[in-house]
Coordinates of N, CA and C in Angstrom, one line a residue:
M19 N 24.1 -16.5 -3.2 CA 23.0 -17.0 -3.0 C 21.9 -16.3 -1.8
K20 N 22.2 -15.0 -1.4 CA 21.5 -15.0 -0.5 C 20.5 -13.6 -2.2
K21 N 21.2 -12.7 -2.9 CA 20.6 -12.6 -4.2 C 19.0 -13.5 -5.4
F22 N 19.3 -15.3 -5.2 CA 18.8 -15.8 -5.7 C 17.4 -16.0 -4.9
F23 N 17.8 -15.6 -3.5 CA 16.1 -15.7 -2.4 C 15.7 -14.3 -2.1
E24 N 16.6 -13.8 -3.0 CA 15.8 -12.1 -2.5 C 14.7 -11.9 -4.0
Y25 N 15.4 -13.0 -4.9 CA 14.7 -12.3 -7.0 C 13.5 -13.5 -6.2
L26 N 13.7 -14.3 -5.9 CA 12.9 -15.9 -6.2 C 12.4 -14.3 -5.0
N27 N 12.2 -14.2 -4.1 CA 11.0 -13.2 -2.7 C 10.4 -12.6 -3.5
L28 N 11.3 -11.8 -4.3 CA 10.1 -10.6 -4.9 C 9.3 -11.1 -5.9
L29 N 9.7 -12.2 -6.3 CA 8.5 -13.6 -7.7 C 7.1 -13.8 -6.8
L30 N 7.3 -14.3 -5.8 CA 6.5 -14.9 -4.8 C 4.9 -14.2 -4.4
L31 N 6.7 -12.3 -4.2 CA 5.8 -11.9 -3.9 C 4.3 -10.9 -4.9
C32 N 4.5 -10.8 -5.3 CA 4.2 -10.4 -7.1 C 3.5 -11.6 -7.4
A33 N 3.2 -12.6 -7.3 CA 2.2 -14.1 -8.0 C 1.9 -14.3 -6.3
S34 N 1.5 -13.6 -5.0 CA 0.7 -14.2 -3.9 C -0.2 -12.3 -4.3
T35 N 0.5 -11.7 -4.7 CA 0.0 -9.6 -4.8 C -1.5 -9.9 -6.0
I36 N -0.7 -10.5 -7.5 CA -2.1 -11.5 -8.0 C -2.8 -11.6 -7.7
L37 N -2.5 -12.6 -6.3 CA -4.3 -14.9 -6.8 C -4.9 -13.2 -5.4
L38 N -4.1 -12.7 -4.1 CA -4.9 -12.1 -3.0 C -5.5 -10.5 -4.1
V39 N -4.9 -10.1 -4.1 CA -6.0 -8.3 -4.8 C -6.0 -8.4 -6.1
G40 N -5.5 -8.8 -6.9 CA -6.7 -9.3 -8.2 C -7.5 -10.3 -8.0
L41 N -7.2 -11.3 -8.3 CA -8.0 -12.3 -8.1 C -8.9 -13.1 -7.7
Q42 N -8.7 -12.4 -5.9 CA -9.2 -12.6 -4.8 C -8.8 -14.8 -4.2
L43 N -8.2 -15.2 -4.4 CA -8.0 -16.8 -4.2 C -7.4 -16.3 -3.0
K44 N -8.0 -16.2 -2.0 CA -7.1 -15.9 -1.0 C -6.9 -17.3 -0.3
I45 N -6.5 -18.1 -0.3 CA -6.3 -18.6 0.9 C -4.7 -19.8 -0.2
E46 N -5.3 -19.9 -1.5 CA -3.6 -19.6 -2.2 C -3.0 -18.2 -2.4
G47 N -3.4 -17.1 -2.1 CA -2.0 -16.3 -2.1 C -2.2 -15.9 -0.7
F48 N -2.7 -16.6 0.5 CA -2.0 -15.5 1.8 C -0.7 -17.8 1.9
I49 N -0.2 -17.8 0.8 CA 0.3 -19.8 1.0 C 1.2 -19.4 0.6
L50 N 1.3 -18.6 -0.6 CA 2.5 -18.2 -1.2 C 3.4 -17.0 -0.6
L51 N 1.9 -15.7 0.0 CA 2.5 -14.8 0.3 C 3.2 -15.3 2.0
L52 N 3.0 -16.3 2.9 CA 3.8 -16.5 3.8 C 5.2 -17.5 3.7
I53 N 4.8 -18.4 2.8 CA 6.5 -18.2 1.9 C 7.3 -17.4 1.1
S54 N 6.5 -16.8 1.1 CA 7.6 -15.9 0.6 C 7.6 -15.0 2.0
V55 N 7.0 -14.5 3.3 CA 7.6 -14.0 4.4 C 8.9 -15.6 4.6
V56 N 9.2 -16.4 4.3 CA 10.1 -17.5 4.7 C 11.1 -17.0 4.4
F57 N 11.0 -17.1 3.0 CA 12.2 -16.9 2.4 C 13.1 -16.1 3.0
L58 N 12.4 -14.8 3.4 CA 13.2 -12.9 4.0 C 14.1 -14.3 4.9
L59 N 13.5 -14.5 4.9 CA 14.7 -14.7 6.1 C 16.4 -15.1 5.5
L60 N 15.8 -16.1 4.8 CA 17.4 -15.7 3.8 C 17.9 -14.7 3.5
C61 N 17.6 -13.4 3.4 CA 18.3 -12.8 2.4 C 18.7 -12.0 3.1
S62 N 19.2 -10.8 3.0 CA 20.2 -10.0 3.6 C 19.1 -9.0 4.1
K63 N 19.3 -8.2 5.5 CA 18.9 -8.0 7.3 C 18.4 -6.5 5.7
R64 N 18.3 -6.5 5.2 CA 18.7 -4.5 4.8 C 17.2 -5.0 3.6
F65 N 16.4 -5.8 3.1 CA 16.1 -5.9 2.1 C 15.0 -6.5 3.0
R66 N 15.4 -7.5 3.5 CA 14.2 -8.6 4.6 C 13.5 -6.5 5.6
K67 N 13.7 -6.5 6.0 CA 13.5 -5.3 6.9 C 12.9 -4.8 5.4
D68 N 12.8 -3.9 4.6 CA 12.6 -2.7 4.0 C 11.1 -3.8 3.1
L69 N 11.2 -5.4 2.7 CA 10.2 -5.6 1.7 C 9.3 -6.8 2.7
F70 N 9.4 -6.7 4.7 CA 8.8 -7.6 5.1 C 7.0 -6.1 5.5
L71 N 7.6 -5.0 5.7 CA 6.7 -3.7 5.4 C 5.9 -3.7 3.7
I72 N 6.2 -4.4 2.5 CA 5.4 -4.4 1.9 C 4.1 -6.0 2.3
H73 N 5.4 -7.2 3.0 CA 3.8 -7.9 2.9 C 3.1 -8.2 3.9
I74 N 3.7 -6.6 4.3 CA 2.2 -6.3 5.6 C 0.7 -6.1 4.6
S75 N 1.9 -4.6 3.5 CA 0.8 -4.6 3.3 C -0.1 -5.3 2.5
I76 N 0.5 -6.1 1.6 CA -0.4 -7.2 1.1 C -1.3 -8.1 1.5
G77 N -0.6 -8.2 3.1 CA -1.4 -8.6 3.5 C -2.6 -8.3 4.5
I78 N -2.9 -7.0 4.6 CA -3.7 -6.0 4.9 C -4.7 -6.0 3.0
L79 N -4.2 -5.9 2.7 CA -4.8 -5.5 1.2 C -5.6 -7.3 0.9
G80 N -5.0 -7.8 1.1 CA -5.9 -9.3 1.6 C -7.1 -9.4 1.6
I81 N -6.9 -8.9 3.2 CA -8.4 -9.1 4.6 C -9.1 -8.3 3.5
T82 N -8.7 -7.7 3.3 CA -10.4 -6.1 2.7 C -10.6 -6.7 1.9
P83 N -11.8 -6.6 1.8 CA -13.3 -6.7 1.0 C -12.9 -5.8 -0.8
I84 N -12.1 -5.6 -1.1 CA -12.3 -4.9 -2.5 C -12.8 -5.3 -3.9
T85 N -13.8 -4.9 -4.0 CA -15.8 -5.4 -5.3 C -16.0 -4.1 -5.4
T86 N -16.7 -3.9 -6.0 CA -17.7 -2.4 -6.6 C -18.8 -2.3 -5.8
D87 N -19.4 -2.5 -4.9 CA -20.0 -2.8 -4.1 C -20.2 -1.2 -3.9
V88 N -21.4 -0.9 -3.8 CA -21.3 1.4 -3.6 C -21.4 1.8 -3.1
S89 N -21.2 0.6 -1.6 CA -22.6 1.1 -0.2 C -21.9 1.7 0.6
Y90 N -22.4 3.2 2.0 CA -21.5 3.0 2.9 C -21.0 2.7 3.3
V91 N -21.4 1.9 4.3 CA -20.9 0.5 5.1 C -19.6 0.2 4.0
H92 N -19.5 -0.3 3.2 CA -19.0 -0.4 1.7 C -17.2 0.4 1.5
A93 N -17.8 1.4 0.9 CA -16.6 2.5 1.7 C -16.2 2.6 2.0
L94 N -16.4 2.5 3.6 CA -15.6 2.7 5.1 C -15.4 1.6 4.9
V95 N -15.6 0.4 5.5 CA -14.4 -0.4 5.2 C -13.4 -1.0 4.9
M96 N -13.8 -0.5 2.8 CA -12.4 -0.4 2.1 C -11.6 0.5 2.0
G97 N -12.4 1.7 2.8 CA -11.1 3.0 2.7 C -10.4 2.7 4.1
S98 N -11.7 1.7 5.7 CA -10.3 1.8 6.7 C -9.4 0.6 6.1
G99 N -9.5 -0.5 5.3 CA -8.5 -1.5 4.9 C -7.0 -0.7 3.9
I100 N -7.7 0.3 2.7 CA -6.7 0.9 2.3 C -5.6 1.7 3.2
L101 N -6.9 2.2 4.2 CA -5.4 3.5 4.6 C -5.1 2.7 6.4
A102 N -5.4 1.3 6.3 CA -4.6 0.5 7.4 C -3.0 -0.2 6.2
A103 N -3.5 -0.4 5.0 CA -1.8 -0.9 3.9 C -1.5 0.4 4.1
V104 N -1.6 1.4 3.9 CA -1.3 2.2 3.9 C 0.1 2.8 5.4
G105 N -1.1 2.9 6.8 CA -0.8 3.4 7.5 C 0.4 2.7 8.2
I106 N 0.0 1.6 8.4 CA 0.5 0.2 9.3 C 1.7 0.5 9.1
P107 N 2.6 0.2 7.9 CA 3.5 -0.2 7.4 C 4.8 1.9 8.0
Y108 N 3.8 2.1 7.5 CA 4.7 3.7 7.9 C 5.2 3.7 9.3
V109 N 4.1 3.5 10.3 CA 3.8 3.5 12.0 C 4.9 2.7 11.9
V110 N 5.6 1.7 11.5 CA 6.4 0.0 11.2 C 8.0 1.2 11.6
S111 N 7.3 1.8 10.7 CA 8.7 1.9 9.6 C 9.1 2.7 10.3
R112 N 8.7 4.4 11.1 CA 8.9 5.2 12.3 C 8.9 5.1 13.5
L113 N 8.6 4.1 14.2 CA 8.6 3.9 15.4 C 9.8 3.1 16.1
L114 N 9.5 1.3 15.0 CA 10.0 0.2 15.8 C 11.6 0.8 14.1
Y115 N 11.5 0.9 13.4 CA 12.2 0.8 12.3 C 13.4 2.3 12.8
K116 N 12.6 2.9 13.3 CA 13.3 4.3 13.7 C 14.3 4.8 12.1
D117 N 13.8 4.4 11.2 CA 14.0 5.1 9.6 C 12.9 6.1 8.8
H118 N 12.9 6.5 8.6 CA 11.8 7.6 6.9 C 12.0 6.3 5.5
L119 N 11.7 5.1 5.9 CA 11.6 3.9 4.5 C 10.5 4.6 3.5
V120 N 9.3 5.4 4.7 CA 8.0 4.8 4.3 C 7.9 6.7 4.3
S121 N 7.9 8.2 3.6 CA 7.4 9.5 3.8 C 6.2 9.7 3.0
F122 N 5.9 10.1 2.7 CA 4.3 11.3 1.7 C 5.8 12.5 2.1
H123 N 6.3 13.7 0.8 CA 7.7 14.6 1.0 C 5.6 15.7 0.4
F124 N 5.8 16.5 1.3 CA 4.6 17.5 1.7 C 5.5 19.0 1.5
D125 N 6.1 19.4 1.3 CA 6.8 20.6 1.8 C 5.2 22.0 1.5
Y126 N 5.5 22.3 3.0 CA 5.1 22.9 3.7 C 5.6 24.5 3.6
R127 N 5.9 24.3 3.7 CA 7.0 26.1 3.7 C 6.8 26.9 2.7
R128 N 7.1 26.1 1.8 CA 6.2 27.6 0.5 C 5.0 27.6 -0.3
K129 N 4.4 28.0 -0.2 CA 3.2 28.9 -1.0 C 3.0 27.5 -2.2
W130 N 1.9 27.1 -2.6 CA 1.3 25.5 -3.5 C 2.1 26.4 -4.9
Y131 N 2.0 25.6 -5.8 CA 1.8 25.6 -7.5 C 0.6 26.4 -7.6
K132 N 0.3 27.2 -8.5 CA -1.0 27.2 -9.5 C -1.0 26.3 -9.4
K133 N -0.3 25.8 -10.4 CA -1.6 23.7 -11.0 C -1.6 22.9 -10.2
E134 N -1.2 23.1 -8.7 CA -1.5 22.1 -7.7 C -2.8 22.4 -7.0
F135 N -2.4 24.1 -7.3 CA -4.2 24.1 -6.5 C -5.3 24.0 -7.3
L136 N -4.6 24.0 -8.0 CA -5.8 23.9 -9.6 C -6.5 23.1 -9.4
Y137 N -5.4 21.5 -9.6 CA -5.6 20.1 -9.4 C -6.6 20.2 -8.0
I138 N -6.2 19.8 -7.0 CA -6.9 19.8 -5.9 C -8.5 20.6 -6.1
T139 N -8.8 21.9 -6.3 CA -9.8 22.0 -6.4 C -10.8 21.1 -7.4
A140 N -10.0 21.3 -7.6 CA -10.4 20.2 -10.1 C -11.4 19.4 -9.1
T141 N -10.4 18.6 -8.5 CA -10.7 17.1 -8.0 C -11.4 17.6 -7.9
A142 N -11.6 17.7 -6.3 CA -12.7 17.8 -4.7 C -13.9 18.1 -5.8
V143 N -13.8 19.6 -6.8 CA -14.6 19.3 -7.6 C -15.9 18.7 -8.6
V144 N -15.0 17.9 -9.0 CA -15.8 16.3 -10.2 C -16.2 15.6 -9.1
A145 N -15.5 15.5 -8.3 CA -15.9 14.7 -6.8 C -17.0 14.7 -6.3
Y146 N -16.9 16.2 -6.3 CA -18.3 16.4 -5.5 C -19.8 16.2 -6.5
F147 N -19.4 16.4 -7.7 CA -20.9 15.8 -8.4 C -20.3 14.9 -9.4
L148 N -19.9 13.8 -9.3 CA -18.9 12.3 -9.9 C -20.2 11.9 -9.0
I149 N -19.7 11.4 -7.7 CA -20.4 11.1 -6.1 C -21.6 10.5 -7.2
P150 N -22.1 11.3 -6.4 CA -24.1 11.3 -6.1 C -25.0 10.0 -6.8
F151 N -24.0 11.0 -8.6 CA -24.5 10.1 -9.7 C -23.8 8.5 -9.7
Y152 N -22.6 8.4 -9.4 CA -22.1 6.9 -8.8 C -23.1 5.9 -7.9
L153 N -23.7 6.8 -6.9 CA -24.2 6.3 -5.6 C -25.1 5.8 -5.9
H154 N -25.8 6.1 -6.8 CA -27.7 5.9 -7.1 C -27.6 5.1 -8.3

């Protein structure tokens, strides 16, 4: 029976994400997200802990204004919301759960490969020249 509620929870989470982020239907999306959180109580403990982090992220993305506005203020607000959607589950995973479920694998002990260095450099150069045209 727990598997049924786990699959149901995944379905509700996907539907609420589409409503909140994709279609910007806040009321309907948050209702589905809340129902999904309630159904988490009927799932296994590990599944509940892991998926609750995703629920937090989707809830934060739901209140973040994700639009095509190119003003600096909106970029700051939207960037802050996206940073919170990644950062808060990371902090909860590390400090509250005491595990490393959310991790970012960077190997600082080795030198970067040439492809990695070129990718970062090319991305910065393209962004430097493209963003001024996009913002004006």
